[in-house]
PDB file of C-alpha atoms in Angstrom:
ATOM      1  CA  GLY A   1      16.853  14.842   5.488  1.00  0.00           C
ATOM      2  CA  MET A   2      17.189  11.101   6.140  1.00  0.00           C
ATOM      3  CA  LEU A   3      17.185   8.424   3.458  1.00  0.00           C
ATOM      4  CA  TRP A   4      15.214   5.288   4.334  1.00  0.00           C
ATOM      5  CA  VAL A   5      16.112   2.056   2.569  1.00  0.00           C
ATOM      6  CA  GLY A   6      14.115  -1.160   2.722  1.00  0.00           C
ATOM      7  CA  THR A   7      16.116  -4.326   2.158  1.00  0.00           C
ATOM      8  CA  THR A   8      15.242  -7.933   1.391  1.00  0.00           C
ATOM      9  CA  GLY A   9      16.386  -9.658   4.560  1.00  0.00           C
ATOM     10  CA  GLY A  10      18.485  -6.902   6.132  1.00  0.00           C
ATOM     11  CA  GLY A  11      15.683  -4.875   7.692  1.00  0.00           C
ATOM     12  CA  LEU A  12      15.210  -1.116   7.446  1.00  0.00           C
ATOM     13  CA  CYS A  13      18.220   1.189   7.055  1.00  0.00           C
ATOM     14  CA  ARG A  14      18.388   4.916   7.763  1.00  0.00           C
ATOM     15  CA  PHE A  15      21.156   6.893   6.091  1.00  0.00           C
ATOM     16  CA  ASP A  16      22.220  10.150   7.739  1.00  0.00           C
ATOM     17  CA  ALA A  17      24.006  12.026   4.938  1.00  0.00           C
ATOM     18  CA  ALA A  18      25.370  14.702   7.294  1.00  0.00           C
ATOM     19  CA  ARG A  19      27.239  12.052   9.278  1.00  0.00           C
ATOM     20  CA  ALA A  20      27.687   9.613   6.367  1.00  0.00           C
ATOM     21  CA  ARG A  21      26.387   6.849   8.617  1.00  0.00           C
ATOM     22  CA  PHE A  22      23.811   4.065   8.395  1.00  0.00           C
ATOM     23  CA  SER A  23      21.718   2.805  11.285  1.00  0.00           C
ATOM     24  CA  ARG A  24      19.578  -0.310  11.063  1.00  0.00           C
ATOM     25  CA  PHE A  25      16.241  -1.481  12.412  1.00  0.00           C
ATOM     26  CA  ARG A  26      15.745  -5.256  12.541  1.00  0.00           C
ATOM     27  CA  ALA A  27      13.022  -7.763  13.326  1.00  0.00           C
ATOM     28  CA  ARG A  28      13.084  -9.757  16.552  1.00  0.00           C
ATOM     29  CA  PRO A  29      10.746 -12.777  16.454  1.00  0.00           C
ATOM     30  CA  GLY A  30       7.909 -12.436  18.937  1.00  0.00           C
ATOM     31  CA  ASP A  31       8.722  -8.804  19.786  1.00  0.00           C
ATOM     32  CA  PRO A  32       5.860  -6.430  18.819  1.00  0.00           C
ATOM     33  CA  ALA A  33       8.198  -3.466  19.510  1.00  0.00           C
ATOM     34  CA  ALA A  34      10.416  -4.441  16.556  1.00  0.00           C
ATOM     35  CA  LEU A  35       9.936  -4.696  12.812  1.00  0.00           C
ATOM     36  CA  GLY A  36       7.612  -7.540  11.847  1.00  0.00           C
ATOM     37  CA  SER A  37      10.103  -8.890   9.303  1.00  0.00           C
ATOM     38  CA  ASP A  38      13.506  -8.027   7.847  1.00  0.00           C
ATOM     39  CA  ALA A  39      12.037  -8.214   4.320  1.00  0.00           C
ATOM     40  CA  ILE A  40      10.851  -4.644   3.653  1.00  0.00           C
ATOM     41  CA  THR A  41       8.445  -4.187   0.743  1.00  0.00           C
ATOM     42  CA  ALA A  42       7.068  -0.640   1.124  1.00  0.00           C
ATOM     43  CA  ILE A  43       7.760   2.563   3.064  1.00  0.00           C
ATOM     44  CA  VAL A  44       5.651   5.724   3.369  1.00  0.00           C
ATOM     45  CA  GLY A  45       5.705   8.731   5.677  1.00  0.00           C
ATOM     46  CA  ASP A  46       2.353  10.114   6.791  1.00  0.00           C
ATOM     47  CA  HIS A  47       1.200  13.690   7.490  1.00  0.00           C
ATOM     48  CA  ASP A  48       2.434  13.479  11.113  1.00  0.00           C
ATOM     49  CA  GLY A  49       5.892  12.240  10.155  1.00  0.00           C
ATOM     50  CA  THR A  50       5.236   8.667  11.233  1.00  0.00           C
ATOM     51  CA  LEU A  51       6.937   6.107   9.017  1.00  0.00           C
ATOM     52  CA  TRP A  52       4.866   3.085   7.953  1.00  0.00           C
ATOM     53  CA  ILE A  53       6.792   0.014   6.857  1.00  0.00           C
ATOM     54  CA  GLY A  54       5.278  -2.866   4.919  1.00  0.00           C
ATOM     55  CA  THR A  55       6.930  -6.252   5.268  1.00  0.00           C
ATOM     56  CA  ASP A  56       6.751  -9.559   3.455  1.00  0.00           C
ATOM     57  CA  GLY A  57       5.093 -11.803   6.012  1.00  0.00           C
ATOM     58  CA  GLY A  58       5.556  -9.649   9.109  1.00  0.00           C
ATOM     59  CA  GLY A  59       2.599  -7.305   8.791  1.00  0.00           C
ATOM     60  CA  LEU A  60       2.732  -3.517   9.032  1.00  0.00           C
ATOM     61  CA  SER A  61       5.180  -1.691  11.293  1.00  0.00           C
ATOM     62  CA  ARG A  62       4.919   1.911  12.493  1.00  0.00           C
ATOM     63  CA  LEU A  63       8.065   3.863  13.379  1.00  0.00           C
ATOM     64  CA  ASP A  64       7.880   7.063  15.420  1.00  0.00           C
ATOM     65  CA  ARG A  65      10.799   9.015  13.972  1.00  0.00           C
ATOM     66  CA  SER A  66      11.109  11.296  16.994  1.00  0.00           C
ATOM     67  CA  THR A  67      11.503   8.457  19.517  1.00  0.00           C
ATOM     68  CA  GLY A  68      12.570   5.503  17.385  1.00  0.00           C
ATOM     69  CA  ALA A  69       9.732   3.434  18.889  1.00  0.00           C
ATOM     70  CA  ILE A  70       8.298   0.714  16.648  1.00  0.00           C
ATOM     71  CA  ALA A  71       4.910  -0.998  16.870  1.00  0.00           C
ATOM     72  CA  THR A  72       3.819  -3.792  14.544  1.00  0.00           C
ATOM     73  CA  VAL A  73       0.300  -4.871  13.646  1.00  0.00           C
ATOM     74  CA  ARG A  74      -0.472  -8.218  12.076  1.00  0.00           C
ATOM     75  CA  HIS A  75      -3.393 -10.089  10.609  1.00  0.00           C
ATOM     76  CA  ASN A  76      -5.537 -11.780  13.227  1.00  0.00           C
ATOM     77  CA  PRO A  77      -8.056 -14.244  11.721  1.00  0.00           C
ATOM     78  CA  ALA A  78     -10.252 -13.855  14.813  1.00  0.00           C
ATOM     79  CA  ASP A  79     -10.458 -10.051  14.446  1.00  0.00           C
ATOM     80  CA  PRO A  80     -12.100  -8.694  11.263  1.00  0.00           C
ATOM     81  CA  ARG A  81     -10.787  -5.213  12.147  1.00  0.00           C
ATOM     82  CA  SER A  82      -7.148  -6.283  11.999  1.00  0.00           C
ATOM     83  CA  LEU A  83      -4.801  -6.022   9.008  1.00  0.00           C
ATOM     84  CA  SER A  84      -6.201  -8.152   6.160  1.00  0.00           C
ATOM     85  CA  ALA A  85      -2.921 -10.030   5.445  1.00  0.00           C
ATOM     86  CA  ASP A  86       0.676 -10.023   6.715  1.00  0.00           C
ATOM     87  CA  ARG A  87       2.285  -9.723   3.276  1.00  0.00           C
ATOM     88  CA  VAL A  88       2.172  -5.970   2.583  1.00  0.00           C
ATOM     89  CA  TRP A  89       3.262  -4.873  -0.909  1.00  0.00           C
ATOM     90  CA  SER A  90       2.197  -1.240  -1.234  1.00  0.00           C
ATOM     91  CA  LEU A  91       1.348   1.778   0.949  1.00  0.00           C
ATOM     92  CA  LEU A  92      -0.205   5.178   0.309  1.00  0.00           C
ATOM     93  CA  GLU A  93      -1.596   7.930   2.507  1.00  0.00           C
ATOM     94  CA  ASP A  94      -4.277   9.753   0.545  1.00  0.00           C
ATOM     95  CA  ARG A  95      -5.345  13.394   0.853  1.00  0.00           C
ATOM     96  CA  SER A  96      -8.023  12.408   3.392  1.00  0.00           C
ATOM     97  CA  GLN A  97      -5.352  11.012   5.734  1.00  0.00           C
ATOM     98  CA  VAL A  98      -6.383   7.439   5.053  1.00  0.00           C
ATOM     99  CA  LEU A  99      -3.561   4.913   4.901  1.00  0.00           C
ATOM    100  CA  TRP A 100      -4.141   2.359   2.135  1.00  0.00           C
ATOM    101  CA  VAL A 101      -2.337  -0.944   2.597  1.00  0.00           C
ATOM    102  CA  GLY A 102      -2.047  -3.211  -0.449  1.00  0.00           C
ATOM    103  CA  THR A 103      -1.568  -6.840   0.524  1.00  0.00           C
ATOM    104  CA  TYR A 104      -0.742 -10.119  -1.124  1.00  0.00           C
ATOM    105  CA  GLY A 105      -3.969 -12.083  -0.868  1.00  0.00           C
ATOM    106  CA  GLY A 106      -5.930  -9.817   1.466  1.00  0.00           C
ATOM    107  CA  GLY A 107      -6.880  -7.036  -0.944  1.00  0.00           C
ATOM    108  CA  LEU A 108      -6.709  -3.550   0.542  1.00  0.00           C
ATOM    109  CA  SER A 109      -6.800  -2.536   4.177  1.00  0.00           C
ATOM    110  CA  ARG A 110      -7.931   1.035   4.891  1.00  0.00           C
ATOM    111  CA  LEU A 111      -6.765   2.731   8.051  1.00  0.00           C
ATOM    112  CA  ASP A 112      -8.300   6.102   8.864  1.00  0.00           C
ATOM    113  CA  LEU A 113      -5.395   7.564  10.833  1.00  0.00           C
ATOM    114  CA  ALA A 114      -7.741   9.716  12.927  1.00  0.00           C
ATOM    115  CA  ARG A 115     -10.291   7.038  13.816  1.00  0.00           C
ATOM    116  CA  LYS A 116      -8.965   3.517  13.239  1.00  0.00           C
ATOM    117  CA  PRO A 117      -9.462   0.439  13.054  1.00  0.00           C
ATOM    118  CA  PHE A 118      -8.846  -1.234   9.690  1.00  0.00           C
ATOM    119  CA  ARG A 119     -11.579  -1.614   7.081  1.00  0.00           C
ATOM    120  CA  HIS A 120     -11.127  -3.978   4.168  1.00  0.00           C
ATOM    121  CA  VAL A 121     -11.692  -3.818   0.430  1.00  0.00           C
ATOM    122  CA  ARG A 122     -11.769  -7.277  -1.119  1.00  0.00           C
ATOM    123  CA  SER A 123     -12.478  -8.817  -4.464  1.00  0.00           C
ATOM    124  CA  GLU A 124     -16.024 -10.156  -4.703  1.00  0.00           C
ATOM    125  CA  PRO A 125     -16.316 -12.768  -7.469  1.00  0.00           C
ATOM    126  CA  GLY A 126     -19.246 -11.936  -9.733  1.00  0.00           C
ATOM    127  CA  ASN A 127     -19.399  -8.290  -8.602  1.00  0.00           C
ATOM    128  CA  PRO A 128     -17.942  -6.013 -11.326  1.00  0.00           C
ATOM    129  CA  ASN A 129     -18.099  -3.043  -8.913  1.00  0.00           C
ATOM    130  CA  SER A 130     -15.625  -4.589  -6.472  1.00  0.00           C
ATOM    131  CA  LEU A 131     -11.838  -4.714  -6.443  1.00  0.00           C
ATOM    132  CA  SER A 132     -10.811  -7.087  -9.255  1.00  0.00           C
ATOM    133  CA  HIS A 133      -8.139  -9.085  -7.373  1.00  0.00           C
ATOM    134  CA  ASP A 134      -6.863  -9.516  -3.800  1.00  0.00           C
ATOM    135  CA  ILE A 135      -3.159  -9.262  -4.663  1.00  0.00           C
ATOM    136  CA  VAL A 136      -2.426  -5.525  -4.749  1.00  0.00           C
ATOM    137  CA  TRP A 137       0.963  -4.441  -6.130  1.00  0.00           C
ATOM    138  CA  SER A 138       0.533  -0.680  -6.437  1.00  0.00           C
ATOM    139  CA  ILE A 139      -1.610   2.220  -5.196  1.00  0.00           C
ATOM    140  CA  TYR A 140      -1.622   5.738  -6.641  1.00  0.00           C
ATOM    141  CA  GLU A 141      -3.698   8.873  -6.002  1.00  0.00           C
ATOM    142  CA  ASP A 142      -3.894  11.315  -8.893  1.00  0.00           C
ATOM    143  CA  THR A 143      -4.247  15.113  -8.731  1.00  0.00           C
ATOM    144  CA  ASP A 144      -8.059  14.794  -8.805  1.00  0.00           C
ATOM    145  CA  GLY A 145      -8.007  12.546  -5.744  1.00  0.00           C
ATOM    146  CA  ILE A 146      -8.872   9.419  -7.722  1.00  0.00           C
ATOM    147  CA  LEU A 147      -7.391   6.237  -6.291  1.00  0.00           C
ATOM    148  CA  TRP A 148      -5.827   3.823  -8.779  1.00  0.00           C
ATOM    149  CA  VAL A 149      -4.875   0.280  -7.793  1.00  0.00           C
ATOM    150  CA  GLY A 150      -2.710  -2.166  -9.716  1.00  0.00           C
ATOM    151  CA  THR A 151      -3.330  -5.853  -9.088  1.00  0.00           C
ATOM    152  CA  ASP A 152      -1.870  -9.216  -9.975  1.00  0.00           C
ATOM    153  CA  LEU A 153      -3.894 -10.669 -12.859  1.00  0.00           C
ATOM    154  CA  GLY A 154      -6.808  -8.353 -12.084  1.00  0.00           C
ATOM    155  CA  GLY A 155      -5.660  -5.378 -14.148  1.00  0.00           C
ATOM    156  CA  LEU A 156      -6.067  -1.729 -13.178  1.00  0.00           C
ATOM    157  CA  ASN A 157      -8.763  -0.545 -10.761  1.00  0.00           C
ATOM    158  CA  ARG A 158     -10.235   2.894 -10.060  1.00  0.00           C
ATOM    159  CA  TRP A 159     -12.159   3.739  -6.903  1.00  0.00           C
ATOM    160  CA  ASP A 160     -15.091   6.149  -7.069  1.00  0.00           C
ATOM    161  CA  ARG A 161     -15.240   7.807  -3.630  1.00  0.00           C
ATOM    162  CA  ARG A 162     -18.795   9.056  -4.041  1.00  0.00           C
ATOM    163  CA  SER A 163     -20.392   5.711  -4.881  1.00  0.00           C
ATOM    164  CA  ASP A 164     -17.759   3.570  -3.123  1.00  0.00           C
ATOM    165  CA  THR A 165     -17.538   1.363  -6.206  1.00  0.00           C
ATOM    166  CA  TRP A 166     -14.669   0.058  -8.299  1.00  0.00           C
ATOM    167  CA  ARG A 167     -14.128  -0.074 -12.028  1.00  0.00           C
ATOM    168  CA  SER A 168     -11.442  -2.207 -13.632  1.00  0.00           C
ATOM    169  CA  TRP A 169      -9.572  -2.333 -16.934  1.00  0.00           C
ATOM    170  CA  ARG A 170      -8.067  -5.569 -18.193  1.00  0.00           C
ATOM    171  CA  TYR A 171      -6.134  -6.988 -21.086  1.00  0.00           C
ATOM    172  CA  ASP A 172      -8.264  -8.009 -24.061  1.00  0.00           C
ATOM    173  CA  PRO A 173      -6.355  -9.805 -26.853  1.00  0.00           C
ATOM    174  CA  GLU A 174      -9.020  -8.678 -29.329  1.00  0.00           C
ATOM    175  CA  ASP A 175      -8.607  -4.999 -28.420  1.00  0.00           C
ATOM    176  CA  PRO A 176      -5.236  -3.346 -29.206  1.00  0.00           C
ATOM    177  CA  THR A 177      -6.247  -0.314 -27.110  1.00  0.00           C
ATOM    178  CA  SER A 178      -6.773  -2.382 -23.958  1.00  0.00           C
ATOM    179  CA  LEU A 179      -4.349  -2.766 -21.067  1.00  0.00           C
ATOM    180  CA  SER A 180      -1.231  -4.635 -22.243  1.00  0.00           C
ATOM    181  CA  HIS A 181      -1.190  -7.069 -19.292  1.00  0.00           C
ATOM    182  CA  ASP A 182      -3.349  -7.830 -16.252  1.00  0.00           C
ATOM    183  CA  THR A 183      -0.489  -7.510 -13.750  1.00  0.00           C
ATOM    184  CA  VAL A 184       0.098  -3.845 -12.868  1.00  0.00           C
ATOM    185  CA  ARG A 185       3.170  -3.371 -10.667  1.00  0.00           C
ATOM    186  CA  VAL A 186       3.744   0.394 -10.856  1.00  0.00           C
ATOM    187  CA  ILE A 187       1.431   3.382 -11.415  1.00  0.00           C
ATOM    188  CA  THR A 188       2.535   6.990 -11.880  1.00  0.00           C
ATOM    189  CA  ALA A 189       1.478  10.094 -13.787  1.00  0.00           C
ATOM    190  CA  ASP A 190       3.425  12.658 -15.782  1.00  0.00           C
ATOM    191  CA  ARG A 191       3.117  16.432 -15.488  1.00  0.00           C
ATOM    192  CA  ASP A 192       0.254  16.446 -18.003  1.00  0.00           C
ATOM    193  CA  GLY A 193      -1.753  14.045 -15.846  1.00  0.00           C
ATOM    194  CA  THR A 194      -1.337  11.060 -18.152  1.00  0.00           C
ATOM    195  CA  LEU A 195      -1.319   7.826 -16.183  1.00  0.00           C
ATOM    196  CA  TRP A 196       1.548   5.405 -16.864  1.00  0.00           C
ATOM    197  CA  LEU A 197       1.427   1.734 -15.872  1.00  0.00           C
TER     198      LEU A 197
END
């Protein structure tokens, strides 16, 4: 029954409608038990009720709603199993309880919430079966369990779970039925299953 609001510079706010009161969670530089940044870019609750908070430059924070405890993970260039980049723009927990983290410049980080650590999905120049771009704005899972990813200048991507390959759609000025632009910020579907970008 709480409303969670991410702000640009003011941290994370929780609104308790029953009490008509806001409480705030803020970053504290150098404190891993606080938000990584006060610039909040994405929020998602997982199957256990944990709140995951993406920040612009401060990595990924995890908030235990029952205790209020916060832990933040950041990119570590020396550890390939860490978060792929500290600028997190999109979050999604899929039906397999995998947390997908879309980053600015680091592609996707996959976190299996049961097993951990992070695995990465990156663009591979010259490989048409890879993610098309490493700036990921949006992530969406449709009713068939297909993962759709919107990128910056890389168009729309679809992940095939069985073959672990990617397919992308891009703008083609010669094709009026192609994607209208290669930057896809939002993905959703209507009740008929039609995808809207």
